[in-house]
Every structure is written in C-alpha cells, then in structure tokens.
mmCIF file of C-alpha atoms in Angstrom:
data_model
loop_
_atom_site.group_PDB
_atom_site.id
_atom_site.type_symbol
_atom_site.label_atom_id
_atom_site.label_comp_id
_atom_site.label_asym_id
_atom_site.label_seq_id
_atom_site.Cartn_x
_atom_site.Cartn_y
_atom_site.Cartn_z
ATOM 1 C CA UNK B 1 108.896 -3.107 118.978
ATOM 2 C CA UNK B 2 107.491 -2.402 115.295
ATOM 3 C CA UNK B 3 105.590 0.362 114.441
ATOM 4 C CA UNK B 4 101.757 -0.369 113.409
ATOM 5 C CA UNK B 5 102.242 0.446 109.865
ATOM 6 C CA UNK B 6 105.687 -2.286 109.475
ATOM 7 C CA UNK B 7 104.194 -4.484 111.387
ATOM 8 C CA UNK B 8 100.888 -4.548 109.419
ATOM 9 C CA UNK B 9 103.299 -4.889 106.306
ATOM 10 C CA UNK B 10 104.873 -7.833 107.788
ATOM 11 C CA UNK B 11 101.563 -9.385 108.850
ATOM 12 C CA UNK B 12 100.075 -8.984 105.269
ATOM 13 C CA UNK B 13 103.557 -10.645 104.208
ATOM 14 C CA UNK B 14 103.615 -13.555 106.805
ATOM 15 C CA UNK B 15 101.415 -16.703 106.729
ATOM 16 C CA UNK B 16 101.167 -18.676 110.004
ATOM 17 C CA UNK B 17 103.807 -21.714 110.424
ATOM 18 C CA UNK B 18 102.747 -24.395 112.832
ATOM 19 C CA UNK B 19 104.974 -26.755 115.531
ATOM 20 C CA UNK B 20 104.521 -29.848 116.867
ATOM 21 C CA UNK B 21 104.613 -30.758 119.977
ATOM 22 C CA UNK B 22 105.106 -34.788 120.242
ATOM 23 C CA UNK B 23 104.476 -36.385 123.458
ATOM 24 C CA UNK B 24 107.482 -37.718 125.790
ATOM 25 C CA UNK B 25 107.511 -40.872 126.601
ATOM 26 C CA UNK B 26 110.151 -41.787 129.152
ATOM 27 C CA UNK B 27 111.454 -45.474 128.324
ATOM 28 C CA UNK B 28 113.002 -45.546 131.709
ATOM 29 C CA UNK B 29 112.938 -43.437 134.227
ATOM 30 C CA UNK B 30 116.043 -44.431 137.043
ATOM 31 C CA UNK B 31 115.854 -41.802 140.384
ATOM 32 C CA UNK B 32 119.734 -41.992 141.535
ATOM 33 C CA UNK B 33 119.846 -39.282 144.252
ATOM 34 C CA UNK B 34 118.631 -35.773 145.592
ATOM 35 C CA UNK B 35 120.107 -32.751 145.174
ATOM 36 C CA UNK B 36 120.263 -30.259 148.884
ATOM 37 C CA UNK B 37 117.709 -27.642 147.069
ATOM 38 C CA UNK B 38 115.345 -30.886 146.509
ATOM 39 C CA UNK B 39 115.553 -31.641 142.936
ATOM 40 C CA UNK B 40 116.086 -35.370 142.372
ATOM 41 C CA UNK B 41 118.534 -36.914 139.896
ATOM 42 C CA UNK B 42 117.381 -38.950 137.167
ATOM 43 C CA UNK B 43 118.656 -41.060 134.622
ATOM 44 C CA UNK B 44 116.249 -41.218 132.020
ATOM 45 C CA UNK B 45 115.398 -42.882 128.491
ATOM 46 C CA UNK B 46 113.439 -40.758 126.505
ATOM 47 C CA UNK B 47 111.793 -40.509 123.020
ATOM 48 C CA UNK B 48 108.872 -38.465 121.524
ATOM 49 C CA UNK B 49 105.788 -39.757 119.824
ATOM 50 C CA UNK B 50 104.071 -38.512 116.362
ATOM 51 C CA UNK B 51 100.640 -38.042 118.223
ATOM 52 C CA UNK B 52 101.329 -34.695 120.240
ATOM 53 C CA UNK B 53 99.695 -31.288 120.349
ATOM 54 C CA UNK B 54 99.908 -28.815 117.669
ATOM 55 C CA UNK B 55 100.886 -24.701 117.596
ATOM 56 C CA UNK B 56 99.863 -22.293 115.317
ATOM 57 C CA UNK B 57 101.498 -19.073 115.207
ATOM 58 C CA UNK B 58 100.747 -15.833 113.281
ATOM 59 C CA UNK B 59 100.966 -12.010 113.774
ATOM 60 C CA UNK B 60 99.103 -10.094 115.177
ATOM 61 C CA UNK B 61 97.944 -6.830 116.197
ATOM 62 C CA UNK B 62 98.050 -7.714 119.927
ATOM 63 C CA UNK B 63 99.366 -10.980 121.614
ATOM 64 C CA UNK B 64 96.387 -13.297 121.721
ATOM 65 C CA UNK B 65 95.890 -17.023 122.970
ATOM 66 C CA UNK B 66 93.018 -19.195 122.178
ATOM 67 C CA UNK B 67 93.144 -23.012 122.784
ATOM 68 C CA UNK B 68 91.295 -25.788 120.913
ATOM 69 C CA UNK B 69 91.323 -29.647 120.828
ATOM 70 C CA UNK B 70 89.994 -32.694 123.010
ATOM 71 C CA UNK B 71 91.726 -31.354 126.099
ATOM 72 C CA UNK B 72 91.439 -27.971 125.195
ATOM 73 C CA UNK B 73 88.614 -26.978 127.937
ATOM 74 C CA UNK B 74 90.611 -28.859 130.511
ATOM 75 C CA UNK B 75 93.659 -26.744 130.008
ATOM 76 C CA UNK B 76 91.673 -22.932 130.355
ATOM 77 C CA UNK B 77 89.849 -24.426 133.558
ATOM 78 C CA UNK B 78 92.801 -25.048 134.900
ATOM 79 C CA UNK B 79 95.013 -22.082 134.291
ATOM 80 C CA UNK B 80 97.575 -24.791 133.011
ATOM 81 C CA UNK B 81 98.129 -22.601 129.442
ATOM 82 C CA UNK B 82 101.038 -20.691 131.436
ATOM 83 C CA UNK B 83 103.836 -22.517 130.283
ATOM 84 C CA UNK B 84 103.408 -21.086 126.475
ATOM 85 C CA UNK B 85 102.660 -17.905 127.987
ATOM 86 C CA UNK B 86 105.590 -17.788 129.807
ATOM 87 C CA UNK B 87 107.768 -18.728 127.095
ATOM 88 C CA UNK B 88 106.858 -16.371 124.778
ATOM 89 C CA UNK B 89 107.443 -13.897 127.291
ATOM 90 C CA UNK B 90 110.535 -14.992 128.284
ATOM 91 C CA UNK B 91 111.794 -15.361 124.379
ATOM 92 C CA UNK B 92 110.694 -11.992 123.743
ATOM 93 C CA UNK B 93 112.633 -10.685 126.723
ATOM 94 C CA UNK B 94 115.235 -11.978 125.505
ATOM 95 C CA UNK B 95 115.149 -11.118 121.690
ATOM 96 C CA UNK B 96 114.057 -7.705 122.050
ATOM 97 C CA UNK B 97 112.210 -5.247 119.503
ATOM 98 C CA UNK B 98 112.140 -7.898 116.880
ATOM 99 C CA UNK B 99 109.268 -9.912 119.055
ATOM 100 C CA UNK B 100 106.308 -8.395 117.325
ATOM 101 C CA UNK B 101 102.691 -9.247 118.683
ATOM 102 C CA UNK B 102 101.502 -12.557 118.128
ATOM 103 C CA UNK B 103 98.610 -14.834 117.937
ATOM 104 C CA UNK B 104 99.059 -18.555 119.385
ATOM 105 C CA UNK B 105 96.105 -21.317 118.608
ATOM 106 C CA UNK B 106 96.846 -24.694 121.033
ATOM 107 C CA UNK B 107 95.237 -27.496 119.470
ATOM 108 C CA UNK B 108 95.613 -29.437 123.063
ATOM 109 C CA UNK B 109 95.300 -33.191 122.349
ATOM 110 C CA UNK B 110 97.163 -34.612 124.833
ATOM 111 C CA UNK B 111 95.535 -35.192 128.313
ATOM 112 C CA UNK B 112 96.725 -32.700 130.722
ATOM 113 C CA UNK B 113 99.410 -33.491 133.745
ATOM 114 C CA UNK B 114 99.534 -37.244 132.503
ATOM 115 C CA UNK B 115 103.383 -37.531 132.627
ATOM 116 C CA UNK B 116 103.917 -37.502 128.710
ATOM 117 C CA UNK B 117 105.414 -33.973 129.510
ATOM 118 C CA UNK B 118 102.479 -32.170 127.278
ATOM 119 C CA UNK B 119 102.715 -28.796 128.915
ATOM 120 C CA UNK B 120 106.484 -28.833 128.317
ATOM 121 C CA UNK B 121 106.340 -30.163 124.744
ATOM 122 C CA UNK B 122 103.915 -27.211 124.111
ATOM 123 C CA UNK B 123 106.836 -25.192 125.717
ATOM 124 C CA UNK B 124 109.627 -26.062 123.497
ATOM 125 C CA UNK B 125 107.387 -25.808 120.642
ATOM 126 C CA UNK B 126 106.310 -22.229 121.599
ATOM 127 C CA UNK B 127 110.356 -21.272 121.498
ATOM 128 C CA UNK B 128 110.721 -23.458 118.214
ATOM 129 C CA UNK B 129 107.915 -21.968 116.734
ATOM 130 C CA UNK B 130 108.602 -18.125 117.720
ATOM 131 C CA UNK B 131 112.255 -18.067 116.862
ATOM 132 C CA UNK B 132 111.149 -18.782 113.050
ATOM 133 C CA UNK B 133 108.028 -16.077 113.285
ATOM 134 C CA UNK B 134 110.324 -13.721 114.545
ATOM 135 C CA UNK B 135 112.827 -14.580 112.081
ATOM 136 C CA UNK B 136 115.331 -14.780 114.989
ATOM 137 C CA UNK B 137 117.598 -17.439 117.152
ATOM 138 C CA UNK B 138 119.743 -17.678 120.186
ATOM 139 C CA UNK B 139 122.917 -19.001 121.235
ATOM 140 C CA UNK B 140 122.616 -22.542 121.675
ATOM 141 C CA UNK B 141 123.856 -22.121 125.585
ATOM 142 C CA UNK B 142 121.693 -19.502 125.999
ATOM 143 C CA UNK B 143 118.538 -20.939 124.397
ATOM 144 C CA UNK B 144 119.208 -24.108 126.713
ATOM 145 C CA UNK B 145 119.241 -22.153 129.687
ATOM 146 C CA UNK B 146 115.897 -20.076 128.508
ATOM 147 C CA UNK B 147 114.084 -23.649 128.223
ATOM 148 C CA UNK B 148 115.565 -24.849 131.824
ATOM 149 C CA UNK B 149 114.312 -21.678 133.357
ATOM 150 C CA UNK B 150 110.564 -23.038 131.667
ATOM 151 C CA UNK B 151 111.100 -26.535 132.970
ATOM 152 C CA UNK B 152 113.139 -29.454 133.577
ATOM 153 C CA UNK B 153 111.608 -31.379 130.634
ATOM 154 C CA UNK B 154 111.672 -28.572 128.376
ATOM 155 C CA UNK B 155 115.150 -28.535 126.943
ATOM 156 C CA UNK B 156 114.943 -32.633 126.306
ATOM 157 C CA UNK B 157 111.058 -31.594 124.674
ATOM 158 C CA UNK B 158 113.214 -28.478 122.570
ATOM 159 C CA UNK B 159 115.153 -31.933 120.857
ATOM 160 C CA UNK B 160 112.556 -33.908 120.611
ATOM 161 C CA UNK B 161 114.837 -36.840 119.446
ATOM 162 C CA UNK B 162 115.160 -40.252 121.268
ATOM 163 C CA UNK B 163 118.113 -39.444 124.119
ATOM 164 C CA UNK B 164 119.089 -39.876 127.337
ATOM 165 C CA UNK B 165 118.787 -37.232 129.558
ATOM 166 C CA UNK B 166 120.387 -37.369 133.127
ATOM 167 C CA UNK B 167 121.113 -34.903 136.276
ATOM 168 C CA UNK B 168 117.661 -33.265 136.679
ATOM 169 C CA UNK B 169 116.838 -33.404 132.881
ATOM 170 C CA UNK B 170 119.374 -30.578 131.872
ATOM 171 C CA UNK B 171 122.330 -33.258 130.860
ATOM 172 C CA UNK B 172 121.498 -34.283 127.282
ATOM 173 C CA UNK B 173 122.808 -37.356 125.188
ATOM 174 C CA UNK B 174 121.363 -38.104 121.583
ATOM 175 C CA UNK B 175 120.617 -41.295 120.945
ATOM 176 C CA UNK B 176 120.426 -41.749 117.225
ATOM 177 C CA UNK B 177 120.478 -45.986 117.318
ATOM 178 C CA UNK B 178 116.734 -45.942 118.990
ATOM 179 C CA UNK B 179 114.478 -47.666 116.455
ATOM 180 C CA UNK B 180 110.565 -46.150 115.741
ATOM 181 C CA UNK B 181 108.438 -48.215 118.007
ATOM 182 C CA UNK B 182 104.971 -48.562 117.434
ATOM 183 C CA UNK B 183 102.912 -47.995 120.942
ATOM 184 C CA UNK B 184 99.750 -47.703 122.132
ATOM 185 C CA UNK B 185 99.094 -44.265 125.217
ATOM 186 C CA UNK B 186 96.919 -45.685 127.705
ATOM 187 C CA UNK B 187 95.618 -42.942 130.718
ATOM 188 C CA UNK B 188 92.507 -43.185 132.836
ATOM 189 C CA UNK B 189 92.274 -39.610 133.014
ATOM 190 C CA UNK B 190 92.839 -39.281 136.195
ATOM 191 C CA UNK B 191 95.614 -37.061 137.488
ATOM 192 C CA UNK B 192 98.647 -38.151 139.752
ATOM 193 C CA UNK B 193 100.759 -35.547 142.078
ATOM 194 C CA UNK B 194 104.015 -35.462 140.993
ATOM 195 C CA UNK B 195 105.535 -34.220 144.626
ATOM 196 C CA UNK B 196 103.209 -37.008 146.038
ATOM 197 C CA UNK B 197 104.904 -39.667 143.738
ATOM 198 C CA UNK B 198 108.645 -38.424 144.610
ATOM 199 C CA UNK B 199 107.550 -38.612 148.602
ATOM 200 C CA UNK B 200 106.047 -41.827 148.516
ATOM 201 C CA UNK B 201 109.448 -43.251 146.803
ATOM 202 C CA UNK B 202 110.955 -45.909 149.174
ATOM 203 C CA UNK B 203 114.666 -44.931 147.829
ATOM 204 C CA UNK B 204 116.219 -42.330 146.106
ATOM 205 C CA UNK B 205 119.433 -43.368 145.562
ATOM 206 C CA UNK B 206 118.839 -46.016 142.996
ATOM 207 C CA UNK B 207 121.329 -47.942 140.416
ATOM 208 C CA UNK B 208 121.849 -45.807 137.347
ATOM 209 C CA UNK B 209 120.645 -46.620 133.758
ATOM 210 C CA UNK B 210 123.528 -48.708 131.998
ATOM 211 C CA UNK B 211 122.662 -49.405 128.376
ATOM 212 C CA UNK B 212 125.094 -51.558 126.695
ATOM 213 C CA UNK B 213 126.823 -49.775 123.676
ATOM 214 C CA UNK B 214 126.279 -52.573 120.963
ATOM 215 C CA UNK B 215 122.431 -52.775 120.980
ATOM 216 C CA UNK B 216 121.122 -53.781 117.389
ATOM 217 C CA UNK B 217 117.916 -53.404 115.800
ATOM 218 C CA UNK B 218 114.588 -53.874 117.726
ATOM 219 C CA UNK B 219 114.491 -56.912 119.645
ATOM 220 C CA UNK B 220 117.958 -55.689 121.338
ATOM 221 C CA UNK B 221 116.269 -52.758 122.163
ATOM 222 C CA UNK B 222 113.448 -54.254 123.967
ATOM 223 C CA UNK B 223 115.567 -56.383 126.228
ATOM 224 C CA UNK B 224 117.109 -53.453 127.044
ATOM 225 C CA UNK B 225 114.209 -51.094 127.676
ATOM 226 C CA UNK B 226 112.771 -54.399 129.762
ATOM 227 C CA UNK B 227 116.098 -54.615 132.108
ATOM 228 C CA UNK B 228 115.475 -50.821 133.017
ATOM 229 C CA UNK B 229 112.480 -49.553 134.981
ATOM 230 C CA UNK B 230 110.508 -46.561 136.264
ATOM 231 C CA UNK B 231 111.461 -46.272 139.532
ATOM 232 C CA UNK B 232 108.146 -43.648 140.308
ATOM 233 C CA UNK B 233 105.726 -46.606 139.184
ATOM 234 C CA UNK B 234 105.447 -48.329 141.794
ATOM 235 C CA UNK B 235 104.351 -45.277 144.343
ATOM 236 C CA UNK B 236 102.333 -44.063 141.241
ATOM 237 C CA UNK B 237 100.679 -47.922 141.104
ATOM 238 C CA UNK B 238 99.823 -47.382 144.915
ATOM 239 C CA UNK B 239 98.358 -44.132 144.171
ATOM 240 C CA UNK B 240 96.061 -45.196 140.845
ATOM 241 C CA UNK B 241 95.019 -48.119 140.774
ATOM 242 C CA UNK B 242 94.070 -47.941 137.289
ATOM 243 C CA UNK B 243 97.303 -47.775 136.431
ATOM 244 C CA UNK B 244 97.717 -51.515 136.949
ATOM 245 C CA UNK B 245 94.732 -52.044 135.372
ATOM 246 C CA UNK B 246 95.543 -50.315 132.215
ATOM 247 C CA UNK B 247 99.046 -52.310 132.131
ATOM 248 C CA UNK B 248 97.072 -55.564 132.410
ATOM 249 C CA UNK B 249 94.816 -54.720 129.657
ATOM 250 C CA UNK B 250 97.755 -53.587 127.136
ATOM 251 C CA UNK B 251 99.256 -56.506 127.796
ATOM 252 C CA UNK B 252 96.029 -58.787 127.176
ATOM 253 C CA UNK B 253 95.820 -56.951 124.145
ATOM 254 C CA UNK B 254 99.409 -57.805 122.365
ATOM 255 C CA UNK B 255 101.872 -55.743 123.969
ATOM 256 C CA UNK B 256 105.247 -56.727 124.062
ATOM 257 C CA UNK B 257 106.178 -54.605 126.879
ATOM 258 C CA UNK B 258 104.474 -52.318 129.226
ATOM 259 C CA UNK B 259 105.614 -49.689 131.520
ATOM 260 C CA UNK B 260 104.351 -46.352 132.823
ATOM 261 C CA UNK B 261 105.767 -42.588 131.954
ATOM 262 C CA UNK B 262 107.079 -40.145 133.968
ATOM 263 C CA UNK B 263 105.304 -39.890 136.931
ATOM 264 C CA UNK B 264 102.031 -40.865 135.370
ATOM 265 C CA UNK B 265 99.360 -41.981 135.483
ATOM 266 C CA UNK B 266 100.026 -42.385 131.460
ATOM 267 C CA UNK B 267 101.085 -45.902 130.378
ATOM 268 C CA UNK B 268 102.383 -47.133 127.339
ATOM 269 C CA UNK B 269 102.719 -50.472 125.479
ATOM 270 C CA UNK B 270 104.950 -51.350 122.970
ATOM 271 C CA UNK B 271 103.422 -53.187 120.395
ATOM 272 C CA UNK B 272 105.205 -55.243 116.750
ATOM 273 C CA UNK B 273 103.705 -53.175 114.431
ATOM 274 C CA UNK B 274 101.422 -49.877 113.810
ATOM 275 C CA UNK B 275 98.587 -52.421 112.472
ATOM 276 C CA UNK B 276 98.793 -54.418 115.877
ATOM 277 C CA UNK B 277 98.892 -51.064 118.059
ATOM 278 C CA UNK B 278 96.108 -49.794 116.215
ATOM 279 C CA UNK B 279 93.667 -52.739 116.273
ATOM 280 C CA UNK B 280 94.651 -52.582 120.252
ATOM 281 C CA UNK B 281 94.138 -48.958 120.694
ATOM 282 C CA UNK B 282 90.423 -49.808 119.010
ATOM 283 C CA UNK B 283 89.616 -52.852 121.325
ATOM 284 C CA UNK B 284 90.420 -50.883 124.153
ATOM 285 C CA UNK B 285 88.907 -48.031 123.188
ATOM 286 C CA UNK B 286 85.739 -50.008 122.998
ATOM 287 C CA UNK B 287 86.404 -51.874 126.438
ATOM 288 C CA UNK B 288 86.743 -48.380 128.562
ATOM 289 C CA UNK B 289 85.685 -45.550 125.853
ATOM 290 C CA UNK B 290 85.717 -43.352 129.257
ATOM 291 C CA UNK B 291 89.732 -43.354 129.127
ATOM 292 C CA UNK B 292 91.823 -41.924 126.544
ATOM 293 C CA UNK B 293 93.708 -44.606 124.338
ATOM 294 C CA UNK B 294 95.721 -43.831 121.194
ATOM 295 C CA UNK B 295 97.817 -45.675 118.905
ATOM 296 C CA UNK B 296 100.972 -43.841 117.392
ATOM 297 C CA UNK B 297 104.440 -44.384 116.262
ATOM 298 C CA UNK B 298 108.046 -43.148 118.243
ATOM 299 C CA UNK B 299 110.239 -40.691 115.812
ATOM 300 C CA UNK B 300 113.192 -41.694 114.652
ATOM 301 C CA UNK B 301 116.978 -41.605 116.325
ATOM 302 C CA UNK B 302 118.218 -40.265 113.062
ATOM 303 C CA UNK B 303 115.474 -38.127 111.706
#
C-alpha cells in the first residue's frame, strides 16, 4: 500500500471522478434450460437507461462508505450495500499496493431488488470507477471473470451497451443497431423473490430468442421486442398483482409496448417520444404518488 505521506500527496493531487450506474432493463428475458449446479440459462435482450444511480469516488485516509439518495435508507437497512463493498475488495485484491484507501458516496436512486439489476450496475460501476482512481486496469479476461465472481448481471452492467447476453449472463453479444427508446420505469415498491419467481416457472426449457438480422430503425425494433417475452412474468404477475396493474396503467397512458424486467416487480413502457414518456411518468405519478415512476431515455447501440 502507500505510505501516509504519498498518499496524502496523491490525495491533495486527485479530485473525485464519478460513474454511472444506468439501470438494466431486460427487453426480453427467454429461460431455455437449467444447468446441474442450478443456474438457469437465459437468453436475454438487454439495454441500460440514462436514469441510474451515481458513484463518487475519492481518496482517502481510510476506506469509507456513505450512501445518499431516494433509496438510500432502504439500502443501509438492508445490508444490501455489499455488492460495492465486495468489489472494491475484490479489485484491490487483485491490483495490489496500488489500491490506496478510498472514499465511496452511493447516490442510490434506483429502488432496491426491483429487477433493473441496481445493485449490480452499482457493481460494475464500483470496478469502472476504481480502475481510473487507482490509475490501474486488468486484462480484459480477467476483469470479466472478477465481475462474474460479483454477479451474473455484473459483467453485461460493466458494458452497459444494448446486447444480448445468453448462458447465465456471462456470454456477451453487442448490439450496436438498438435504437434509444424513450420509456417510462413503473414499480410498486414492493419486492419480488427472485428464487420464488424461477420455482414457480411452469417450464424451463423454453424456445430461444431469435432476432432477425435485418431489423431497421424503430418500428422494426418494436415488432421484434413484441414477438419476444419475459418468460419470469407471468409467475412474477401471480406473485404481484400490481404488476398487472402497473402494465394496464402504462398502457392507458400511451405506451406502445409494455413488459416487465428481470424478475421484477419493475415494469417498463415504451413510449414515441421523451415528451410523451414524460407527460406519462407525471399522470401516473399523480394517479399512485405512493409508487415510484420515472421517465428516461435507453443509451445508444453505438455510443
């Protein structure tokens, strides 16, 4: 590690640099089969929104956490802030005496276990974020395999591009051709088991995502995101009602299509343009201010 006096030389010399950590949405979400050690294969259509949570990182004398943010006081009650711990530690392990001490502010404003992988976006953005403090990188093999130890949605978060991402989340595709799409994050706050969803599912050995190589511009790109599905909805639907409910209302409010992510209970509607998604985001803000609600835009393929 540093010695005191370089590393208050550094400090002096070093402003913090912040991360983002954009929300996942999963387009479509296909479960094709089960591994023997239980992990289930997925095919899955991802991309990442600009509405996310937000990293700060600066030195320090000792390693320090403090969180922050609308979901901030969810997160320390609980003890879900171990996923940035745990990658910083696990970075530093592997980079060695260049890892000085450092202080991480979360600025947690996405709601917590809502399948919009927040905890692993905040993940990948702790590695992102502590390779350029440090001054320091990996191997791109051996930086993949750091974020799969974190996660199975951590080295797709670590992209954050639009891809496809299949086998348990580790087998990543870029898929530069995916248009920004203006959407509106609907979520009851109400949290869904993950495990519970996967039991309830009726089959897990369903047809795999096909996406047809010539899709053009964005009305190609909703018929295809429409022909796919989320095969965890459904179990997810029986489990939260709301979850229905909040597809009903999106859809009552302009959007062109609907669908939930991940494993919930967070659903999203796609809407034709920020304007639309925003004026829906404020109606239903109004209609159920006791649920969360926000309008944002999808990053682009080629960014």
């Amino acid at each position: 590690m540093m010695s005191s006096e370089n590393r208050s030389d550094f400090s002096a010399s070093c402003s913090s640099i912040s991360e983002e950590a954009r929300a996942k949405i999963n387009l479509a979400l296909h479960v094709t089969g089960q591994r023997p050690d239980g992990y289930h294969l997925l095919d899955m259509l991802v991309t990442f929104t600009d509405h996310g949570d937000r990293l700060d990182f600066m030195p320090s004398p000792t390693d320090e956490f403090t969180l922050s943010g609308r979901f901030g006081e969810t997160l320390a009650g609980d003890g879900g802030t171990n996923l940035v711990l745990k990658a910083r530690d696990l970075l530093r392990e592997a980079i060695g005496p260049l890892a000085f001490p450092v202080r991480i502010q979360l600025e947690k404003n996405l709601p917590v276990a809502s399948g919009i992988g927040g905890g692993s976006a905040d993940a990948a953005a702790t590695l992102r974020g502590l390779m350029r403090l440090w001054g320091t990188s990996l191997p791109e093999e051996a930086l993949a395999a750091l974020a799969l130890k974190l996660g199975a949605d951590v080295p797709m978060c670590l992209a954050s591009r639009p891809l496809i991402a299949r086998g348990i989340g580790e087998k990543i595709e870029p898929v530069p051709e995916l248009p920004v799409l203006a959407m509106v994050l609907a979520n009851p706050l109400k949290g869904v088991s993950t495990p519970e969803v996967f039991r309830r599912l009726a089959t897990k050995n369903n047809p795999t995502l096909r996406l047809a190589p010539s899709l053009r511009g964005t009305a190609d790109w909703l018929a295809a995101i429409a022909a796919a599905r989320n095969d965890l909805e459904p179990p997810a639907r029986e489990m939260v009602p709301e979850i229905a409910a909040m597809a009903a209302m999106l859809q009552a409010n302009g959007a062109l299509l609907t669908r939930m992510s991940g494993s919930g209970a967070t659903c999203f509607g796609i809407f034709a343009t920020m304007a639309a998604a925003e004026d829906a985001a404020a109606a239903l803000h109004d209609e159920r201010p006791d649920w969360y609600f926000q309008a944002t835009e999808t990053v682009s393929g080629g960014a």
